[in-house]
Amino acid sequence: MARKQTALEAAQARDSGGNNARQLGLTVGLALALAAGIACLVQAVQVWREDMTAASLLRERTAAVADLTAQVATAQAELRKALDDADVRAALAGQSFAAAEARLRQLRPDITRIEFYPPELPQLIEADLQKFGYGRANMLAEARDAGGTARAHLQRDDDDRLLLALAQAVRDGERVVGFAYAFVPGEALAERIERLAFGSGRLILKQGVLGAPMASSGGGGSGGEDPSLPIPQSILAVALQRADYFKLGDVLPVVDSRSAIGMGIAGILLLLLFGLVAVLRARASGKPISGAAAAASGLLDRLKPAAKPSTDEIMPAMQPTKAGSRDAAPAKAAPKPATSNAVDRSIFRAYDIRGVVGETLTGDVARLIGRAVGSTVRERGLSEVVVGRDGRLSGPDLAAELIKGLRQSGCDVIDIGAVPTPVLYFATYHLNAGSGVMVTGSHNPPEYNGFKIVVGGETLAEDAIQALYQRITDGRFASGTGGLQVMDIADDYVERITGDVQSDRRLKVVVDAGNGIAGAIGPRVLDGIGAEVVPLHCDVDGTFPNHHPDPSDPENLQDLIMSVKRLGADVGLAFDGDGDRLGVVTASGEIIYPDRLLMLFAIDVLNRNPGATVIYDVKCTGHLQDVILRNGGSPVMWKTGHSLIKAKMRESDAELAGEMSGHFFFRERWFGFDDGIYAAARLLEILGGSGRPPQEMFDELPKGVSTPELKITMAEGEHYAFIAKFRDTATFPGARVSNIDGVRADFPDGWGLVRCSNTTPSLVLRFDADSAEALARIQDVFRTQLLAQAPDLKLPF
């Protein structure tokens, strides 16, 4: 028979269980203290190694930059000394470039290549810069404008040898007799970097802050780069890539600290804790304690236990998520009867769709366009389309029919209501839709309306616009039942801009929206960046009762000019009907045309992005190319049209673009679409960041004598035939002729242009020159060529 357990035995059993639990707890504490102490000490050693390597890299970079600076300065000084030779100067004064080259090679046999150019540098006007070379053009322009010496570049030849490119003005006294563009061996610059070796981390010689590496030191590094240190009188810089040792803090956030001393102290304290926990464990086991453990035990006996406060666990905050719209129904091929008679082909323009409401543009047409756009969206594997509209009276009805067509094609629609066109573009990015349709007549009269279309991030133009007409004609529509959401993202747009762009000074600004939709948001944005905004015609009215909302016409800026002068404002800003174009007037009432405004934007952008591409359309001044080159950029002239410019930006990876019509496209810090409101904010940021009056800054921009856009009205289609023939027969001796968009002839002192309008059946002409005499001469040349083709043509100049 089993013996009953006595009370004493039961108590002993409970004590034994409690001792076992305490033993287990102390064992776990012992292991944690030991592991944490070792981890902290290891982290301290690793951080110390990384800091020591970084200090070594910084010292070596400073020394390398000093040596490279001396090498570049020596190369430039030696070239200047050789070019100052009397025989070289005499040869250049007589335009004998071959003799000058032969003499220079006697003086400097190390020069691998030398080119001489006349003092007028006609190549910058007449040459095809893409073939001539943007780098060469940039250096020559800089030598011309920067006191004689251009910043040095590095370049590899066909044999992959590294050469140092130099450009220098050659003077005979105070007179410039020519320019030299020379190459000398540049391997020594690369070797200065390559001979260094580090266990981890490295130095990189770069062509400009954002350029490709030209050379790098030994060692590796996957850590972050410090800001590059520039080499004076060159576009070179030395970057430092830090060592990236593996650290326990990378995987154990609790020991992720950059303080080696702090981690070391923490490690020692944790190891002391380990010793104390070991004593507690020994005492709990009832084993005798001797030596150091006994001393620690005595210390514990003299200390009163202190209760430790509990620590609350902090749960990560749940982030709200945006519910995506439901998937559209599967697309089904739905053959439809031909509908070519339902739409007028003339409304499908070069870069948008535009017609007269009630005539060429009706609700039925809008619905068919919606089905065509939706089918195109579905073909590209997409399903969401954002729809917005401007303030025109016909907008709500056309937008409703458009949405019906989009949904019939199986697309889910997000209706963002009445907003400027840039807000629609912003929404396609912000809502991750990628596609959108803006119902807008832009700057056209109130009876007009139309559609600007984005599919998969691409603004449709030319063939893609015509493909929509063909799809309607063929009845090739997808079918389905798309959903509909109504959203307001105006606040998101305002917050996105004001969170990045700010004016350091509170400028007084008069804003004239011409009663267009930009009046609902533009003043809010500018107020949010710190401007004192005075609204003018900013109440939205689709009848445009005060003046036409087209800032490219000086007549429409007269109210703004008068208000700026009367109120003593710093600047006046004008938007077009849908807010994607910007006009500017100064405190004195001067109109700053968009090509001059683009100069200011280009200088600002290139200051942070040396070497960046800047695109401008064929109607812009010839001075713009010089400004871009002089500030280290790559100028590209392209066709007129917001869709065409955006496509060229994607192709060339440009940071900035602009048109004479007032469209500005920022990819730097923005999304690359045309946005008059954002451009206005960036302008105020530039003006507010300077301590000078805005008028003074505008006055510094190169200015010529120019005409506004001149038009010659023709029958539908006749203007295309005229330009096709004119392109083949017209001659312009002494000019660089471009046929990118119409015919543009650039002379050394001005230029002229004739092209087809993309919105009306007419020829568009513009002239710009350094003086009134040059302008008259260039107009005479064009007059002769135009009348030679059509003697009865009525010219507006």
PDB file of N, CA, C and O in Angstrom, residues 134 595 597-607 609-617 620 624-625 627-629 631-638 645 648-649 652-659 664-666:
ATOM      1  N   TYR A 134      28.464  67.515 -78.084  1.00  0.00           N
ATOM      2  CA  TYR A 134      28.023  68.456 -77.067  1.00  0.00           C
ATOM      3  C   TYR A 134      29.164  68.838 -76.127  1.00  0.00           C
ATOM      4  O   TYR A 134      29.274  69.980 -75.675  1.00  0.00           O
ATOM      5  N   ASP A 595      10.794  81.077 -73.704  1.00  0.00           N
ATOM      6  CA  ASP A 595      12.142  80.601 -74.005  1.00  0.00           C
ATOM      7  C   ASP A 595      13.174  81.257 -73.091  1.00  0.00           C
ATOM      8  O   ASP A 595      14.155  80.612 -72.692  1.00  0.00           O
ATOM      9  N   LEU A 597      12.393  82.286 -70.027  1.00  0.00           N
ATOM     10  CA  LEU A 597      12.096  81.679 -68.728  1.00  0.00           C
ATOM     11  C   LEU A 597      12.762  80.306 -68.615  1.00  0.00           C
ATOM     12  O   LEU A 597      13.264  79.930 -67.545  1.00  0.00           O
ATOM     13  N   LEU A 598      12.789  79.578 -69.730  1.00  0.00           N
ATOM     14  CA  LEU A 598      13.440  78.265 -69.734  1.00  0.00           C
ATOM     15  C   LEU A 598      14.935  78.395 -69.445  1.00  0.00           C
ATOM     16  O   LEU A 598      15.540  77.488 -68.859  1.00  0.00           O
ATOM     17  N   MET A 599      15.549  79.515 -69.829  1.00  0.00           N
ATOM     18  CA  MET A 599      16.953  79.749 -69.491  1.00  0.00           C
ATOM     19  C   MET A 599      17.147  79.734 -67.971  1.00  0.00           C
ATOM     20  O   MET A 599      18.080  79.112 -67.447  1.00  0.00           O
ATOM     21  N   LEU A 600      16.266  80.419 -67.268  1.00  0.00           N
ATOM     22  CA  LEU A 600      16.363  80.496 -65.812  1.00  0.00           C
ATOM     23  C   LEU A 600      16.189  79.114 -65.186  1.00  0.00           C
ATOM     24  O   LEU A 600      16.934  78.726 -64.283  1.00  0.00           O
ATOM     25  N   PHE A 601      15.216  78.359 -65.681  1.00  0.00           N
ATOM     26  CA  PHE A 601      15.003  77.004 -65.173  1.00  0.00           C
ATOM     27  C   PHE A 601      16.216  76.117 -65.480  1.00  0.00           C
ATOM     28  O   PHE A 601      16.631  75.300 -64.654  1.00  0.00           O
ATOM     29  N   ALA A 602      16.783  76.252 -66.688  1.00  0.00           N
ATOM     30  CA  ALA A 602      17.918  75.416 -67.082  1.00  0.00           C
ATOM     31  C   ALA A 602      19.137  75.690 -66.200  1.00  0.00           C
ATOM     32  O   ALA A 602      19.821  74.756 -65.765  1.00  0.00           O
ATOM     33  N   ILE A 603      19.415  76.955 -65.930  1.00  0.00           N
ATOM     34  CA  ILE A 603      20.549  77.294 -65.065  1.00  0.00           C
ATOM     35  C   ILE A 603      20.379  76.658 -63.698  1.00  0.00           C
ATOM     36  O   ILE A 603      21.318  76.097 -63.122  1.00  0.00           O
ATOM     37  N   ASP A 604      19.171  76.712 -63.170  1.00  0.00           N
ATOM     38  CA  ASP A 604      18.891  76.141 -61.844  1.00  0.00           C
ATOM     39  C   ASP A 604      19.043  74.629 -61.853  1.00  0.00           C
ATOM     40  O   ASP A 604      19.704  74.054 -60.982  1.00  0.00           O
ATOM     41  N   VAL A 605      18.455  73.952 -62.829  1.00  0.00           N
ATOM     42  CA  VAL A 605      18.500  72.484 -62.877  1.00  0.00           C
ATOM     43  C   VAL A 605      19.919  71.993 -63.139  1.00  0.00           C
ATOM     44  O   VAL A 605      20.382  71.027 -62.520  1.00  0.00           O
ATOM     45  N   LEU A 606      20.641  72.652 -64.058  1.00  0.00           N
ATOM     46  CA  LEU A 606      21.996  72.205 -64.399  1.00  0.00           C
ATOM     47  C   LEU A 606      22.965  72.445 -63.250  1.00  0.00           C
ATOM     48  O   LEU A 606      23.995  71.769 -63.167  1.00  0.00           O
ATOM     49  N   ASN A 607      22.659  73.356 -62.367  1.00  0.00           N
ATOM     50  CA  ASN A 607      23.506  73.576 -61.198  1.00  0.00           C
ATOM     51  C   ASN A 607      23.573  72.321 -60.330  1.00  0.00           C
ATOM     52  O   ASN A 607      24.587  72.055 -59.700  1.00  0.00           O
ATOM     53  N   ASN A 609      22.507  69.210 -61.700  1.00  0.00           N
ATOM     54  CA  ASN A 609      22.596  68.051 -62.596  1.00  0.00           C
ATOM     55  C   ASN A 609      23.496  68.371 -63.780  1.00  0.00           C
ATOM     56  O   ASN A 609      23.023  68.497 -64.916  1.00  0.00           O
ATOM     57  N   PRO A 610      24.809  68.533 -63.551  1.00  0.00           N
ATOM     58  CA  PRO A 610      25.703  68.879 -64.664  1.00  0.00           C
ATOM     59  C   PRO A 610      25.662  67.818 -65.761  1.00  0.00           C
ATOM     60  O   PRO A 610      25.630  66.626 -65.486  1.00  0.00           O
ATOM     61  N   GLY A 611      25.636  68.289 -66.994  1.00  0.00           N
ATOM     62  CA  GLY A 611      25.603  67.383 -68.128  1.00  0.00           C
ATOM     63  C   GLY A 611      24.210  66.952 -68.533  1.00  0.00           C
ATOM     64  O   GLY A 611      24.043  66.232 -69.522  1.00  0.00           O
ATOM     65  N   ALA A 612      23.184  67.381 -67.821  1.00  0.00           N
ATOM     66  CA  ALA A 612      21.815  66.938 -68.105  1.00  0.00           C
ATOM     67  C   ALA A 612      21.343  67.472 -69.460  1.00  0.00           C
ATOM     68  O   ALA A 612      21.775  68.517 -69.936  1.00  0.00           O
ATOM     69  N   THR A 613      20.439  66.720 -70.066  1.00  0.00           N
ATOM     70  CA  THR A 613      19.835  67.129 -71.332  1.00  0.00           C
ATOM     71  C   THR A 613      18.666  68.074 -71.064  1.00  0.00           C
ATOM     72  O   THR A 613      17.841  67.827 -70.185  1.00  0.00           O
ATOM     73  N   VAL A 614      18.606  69.151 -71.839  1.00  0.00           N
ATOM     74  CA  VAL A 614      17.504  70.109 -71.770  1.00  0.00           C
ATOM     75  C   VAL A 614      16.911  70.229 -73.172  1.00  0.00           C
ATOM     76  O   VAL A 614      17.631  70.511 -74.130  1.00  0.00           O
ATOM     77  N   ILE A 615      15.614  69.997 -73.281  1.00  0.00           N
ATOM     78  CA  ILE A 615      14.931  70.003 -74.580  1.00  0.00           C
ATOM     79  C   ILE A 615      14.120  71.282 -74.730  1.00  0.00           C
ATOM     80  O   ILE A 615      13.496  71.754 -73.780  1.00  0.00           O
ATOM     81  N   TYR A 616      14.125  71.841 -75.941  1.00  0.00           N
ATOM     82  CA  TYR A 616      13.301  73.010 -76.244  1.00  0.00           C
ATOM     83  C   TYR A 616      12.751  72.852 -77.655  1.00  0.00           C
ATOM     84  O   TYR A 616      13.321  72.128 -78.484  1.00  0.00           O
ATOM     85  N   ASP A 617      11.644  73.496 -77.947  1.00  0.00           N
ATOM     86  CA  ASP A 617      11.023  73.304 -79.260  1.00  0.00           C
ATOM     87  C   ASP A 617      11.588  74.292 -80.277  1.00  0.00           C
ATOM     88  O   ASP A 617      12.318  75.223 -79.933  1.00  0.00           O
ATOM     89  N   CYS A 620      11.846  78.299 -80.054  1.00  0.00           N
ATOM     90  CA  CYS A 620      12.605  78.997 -79.006  1.00  0.00           C
ATOM     91  C   CYS A 620      13.821  79.725 -79.571  1.00  0.00           C
ATOM     92  O   CYS A 620      14.375  79.349 -80.607  1.00  0.00           O
ATOM     93  N   LEU A 624      19.095  80.275 -76.291  1.00  0.00           N
ATOM     94  CA  LEU A 624      18.860  79.218 -75.313  1.00  0.00           C
ATOM     95  C   LEU A 624      19.932  78.139 -75.401  1.00  0.00           C
ATOM     96  O   LEU A 624      20.412  77.638 -74.380  1.00  0.00           O
ATOM     97  N   GLN A 625      20.322  77.794 -76.614  1.00  0.00           N
ATOM     98  CA  GLN A 625      21.371  76.786 -76.788  1.00  0.00           C
ATOM     99  C   GLN A 625      22.664  77.216 -76.109  1.00  0.00           C
ATOM    100  O   GLN A 625      23.304  76.423 -75.414  1.00  0.00           O
ATOM    101  N   VAL A 627      23.063  79.318 -73.596  1.00  0.00           N
ATOM    102  CA  VAL A 627      22.913  79.308 -72.135  1.00  0.00           C
ATOM    103  C   VAL A 627      23.048  77.891 -71.594  1.00  0.00           C
ATOM    104  O   VAL A 627      23.711  77.655 -70.579  1.00  0.00           O
ATOM    105  N   ILE A 628      22.425  76.935 -72.264  1.00  0.00           N
ATOM    106  CA  ILE A 628      22.493  75.538 -71.807  1.00  0.00           C
ATOM    107  C   ILE A 628      23.919  75.025 -71.891  1.00  0.00           C
ATOM    108  O   ILE A 628      24.421  74.389 -70.953  1.00  0.00           O
ATOM    109  N   LEU A 629      24.601  75.294 -72.998  1.00  0.00           N
ATOM    110  CA  LEU A 629      25.987  74.844 -73.142  1.00  0.00           C
ATOM    111  C   LEU A 629      26.886  75.495 -72.103  1.00  0.00           C
ATOM    112  O   LEU A 629      27.725  74.835 -71.487  1.00  0.00           O
ATOM    113  N   ASN A 631      26.258  76.481 -69.230  1.00  0.00           N
ATOM    114  CA  ASN A 631      26.024  75.977 -67.877  1.00  0.00           C
ATOM    115  C   ASN A 631      26.188  74.462 -67.777  1.00  0.00           C
ATOM    116  O   ASN A 631      25.735  73.851 -66.810  1.00  0.00           O
ATOM    117  N   GLY A 632      26.861  73.889 -68.764  1.00  0.00           N
ATOM    118  CA  GLY A 632      27.240  72.480 -68.669  1.00  0.00           C
ATOM    119  C   GLY A 632      26.169  71.501 -69.077  1.00  0.00           C
ATOM    120  O   GLY A 632      26.244  70.322 -68.722  1.00  0.00           O
ATOM    121  N   GLY A 633      25.168  71.929 -69.840  1.00  0.00           N
ATOM    122  CA  GLY A 633      24.102  71.030 -70.253  1.00  0.00           C
ATOM    123  C   GLY A 633      24.205  70.623 -71.706  1.00  0.00           C
ATOM    124  O   GLY A 633      25.059  71.099 -72.453  1.00  0.00           O
ATOM    125  N   SER A 634      23.326  69.706 -72.121  1.00  0.00           N
ATOM    126  CA  SER A 634      23.264  69.226 -73.502  1.00  0.00           C
ATOM    127  C   SER A 634      21.948  69.689 -74.117  1.00  0.00           C
ATOM    128  O   SER A 634      20.885  69.165 -73.763  1.00  0.00           O
ATOM    129  N   PRO A 635      21.979  70.686 -75.019  1.00  0.00           N
ATOM    130  CA  PRO A 635      20.736  71.201 -75.597  1.00  0.00           C
ATOM    131  C   PRO A 635      20.224  70.318 -76.728  1.00  0.00           C
ATOM    132  O   PRO A 635      21.005  69.844 -77.562  1.00  0.00           O
ATOM    133  N   VAL A 636      18.930  70.096 -76.766  1.00  0.00           N
ATOM    134  CA  VAL A 636      18.299  69.332 -77.844  1.00  0.00           C
ATOM    135  C   VAL A 636      17.067  70.094 -78.316  1.00  0.00           C
ATOM    136  O   VAL A 636      16.167  70.368 -77.527  1.00  0.00           O
ATOM    137  N   MET A 637      17.035  70.444 -79.601  1.00  0.00           N
ATOM    138  CA  MET A 637      15.871  71.108 -80.181  1.00  0.00           C
ATOM    139  C   MET A 637      14.940  70.045 -80.750  1.00  0.00           C
ATOM    140  O   MET A 637      15.398  69.086 -81.397  1.00  0.00           O
ATOM    141  N   TRP A 638      13.618  70.216 -80.524  1.00  0.00           N
ATOM    142  CA  TRP A 638      12.689  69.178 -80.962  1.00  0.00           C
ATOM    143  C   TRP A 638      11.392  69.795 -81.460  1.00  0.00           C
ATOM    144  O   TRP A 638      11.196  71.010 -81.426  1.00  0.00           O
ATOM    145  N   ILE A 645       7.101  66.446 -77.016  1.00  0.00           N
ATOM    146  CA  ILE A 645       8.196  66.794 -76.110  1.00  0.00           C
ATOM    147  C   ILE A 645       8.327  65.747 -75.012  1.00  0.00           C
ATOM    148  O   ILE A 645       9.435  65.317 -74.656  1.00  0.00           O
ATOM    149  N   LYS A 648      10.031  62.709 -76.323  1.00  0.00           N
ATOM    150  CA  LYS A 648      11.470  62.950 -76.506  1.00  0.00           C
ATOM    151  C   LYS A 648      12.191  62.950 -75.156  1.00  0.00           C
ATOM    152  O   LYS A 648      13.340  62.492 -75.063  1.00  0.00           O
ATOM    153  N   MET A 649      11.525  63.443 -74.120  1.00  0.00           N
ATOM    154  CA  MET A 649      12.127  63.425 -72.779  1.00  0.00           C
ATOM    155  C   MET A 649      12.383  61.991 -72.326  1.00  0.00           C
ATOM    156  O   MET A 649      13.441  61.687 -71.765  1.00  0.00           O
ATOM    157  N   SER A 652      15.378  60.576 -74.361  1.00  0.00           N
ATOM    158  CA  SER A 652      16.708  61.137 -74.073  1.00  0.00           C
ATOM    159  C   SER A 652      17.013  61.227 -72.585  1.00  0.00           C
ATOM    160  O   SER A 652      18.091  61.663 -72.205  1.00  0.00           O
ATOM    161  N   ASP A 653      16.068  60.829 -71.738  1.00  0.00           N
ATOM    162  CA  ASP A 653      16.259  60.884 -70.287  1.00  0.00           C
ATOM    163  C   ASP A 653      16.560  62.313 -69.835  1.00  0.00           C
ATOM    164  O   ASP A 653      17.398  62.535 -68.962  1.00  0.00           O
ATOM    165  N   ALA A 654      15.872  63.281 -70.429  1.00  0.00           N
ATOM    166  CA  ALA A 654      16.116  64.696 -70.125  1.00  0.00           C
ATOM    167  C   ALA A 654      15.564  65.054 -68.756  1.00  0.00           C
ATOM    168  O   ALA A 654      14.575  64.487 -68.294  1.00  0.00           O
ATOM    169  N   GLU A 655      16.203  66.030 -68.097  1.00  0.00           N
ATOM    170  CA  GLU A 655      15.752  66.503 -66.791  1.00  0.00           C
ATOM    171  C   GLU A 655      14.765  67.664 -66.907  1.00  0.00           C
ATOM    172  O   GLU A 655      14.002  67.927 -65.977  1.00  0.00           O
ATOM    173  N   LEU A 656      14.769  68.355 -68.056  1.00  0.00           N
ATOM    174  CA  LEU A 656      13.966  69.567 -68.198  1.00  0.00           C
ATOM    175  C   LEU A 656      13.634  69.781 -69.665  1.00  0.00           C
ATOM    176  O   LEU A 656      14.427  69.439 -70.549  1.00  0.00           O
ATOM    177  N   ALA A 657      12.454  70.333 -69.921  1.00  0.00           N
ATOM    178  CA  ALA A 657      12.081  70.693 -71.289  1.00  0.00           C
ATOM    179  C   ALA A 657      11.114  71.874 -71.225  1.00  0.00           C
ATOM    180  O   ALA A 657      10.498  72.145 -70.191  1.00  0.00           O
ATOM    181  N   GLY A 658      10.997  72.568 -72.333  1.00  0.00           N
ATOM    182  CA  GLY A 658      10.070  73.690 -72.392  1.00  0.00           C
ATOM    183  C   GLY A 658       9.718  74.023 -73.823  1.00  0.00           C
ATOM    184  O   GLY A 658      10.443  73.698 -74.761  1.00  0.00           O
ATOM    185  N   GLU A 659       8.571  74.674 -73.978  1.00  0.00           N
ATOM    186  CA  GLU A 659       8.102  75.110 -75.288  1.00  0.00           C
ATOM    187  C   GLU A 659       7.831  76.605 -75.273  1.00  0.00           C
ATOM    188  O   GLU A 659       7.508  77.181 -74.231  1.00  0.00           O
ATOM    189  N   PHE A 664       6.102  73.764 -69.596  1.00  0.00           N
ATOM    190  CA  PHE A 664       7.383  73.431 -68.971  1.00  0.00           C
ATOM    191  C   PHE A 664       7.285  72.041 -68.348  1.00  0.00           C
ATOM    192  O   PHE A 664       6.288  71.714 -67.695  1.00  0.00           O
ATOM    193  N   PHE A 665       8.340  71.260 -68.550  1.00  0.00           N
ATOM    194  CA  PHE A 665       8.339  69.860 -68.139  1.00  0.00           C
ATOM    195  C   PHE A 665       9.543  69.618 -67.223  1.00  0.00           C
ATOM    196  O   PHE A 665      10.692  69.666 -67.673  1.00  0.00           O
ATOM    197  N   PHE A 666       9.292  69.351 -65.958  1.00  0.00           N
ATOM    198  CA  PHE A 666      10.364  69.082 -65.004  1.00  0.00           C
ATOM    199  C   PHE A 666      10.368  67.580 -64.678  1.00  0.00           C
ATOM    200  O   PHE A 666       9.360  67.047 -64.200  1.00  0.00           O
TER     201      PHE A 666
END
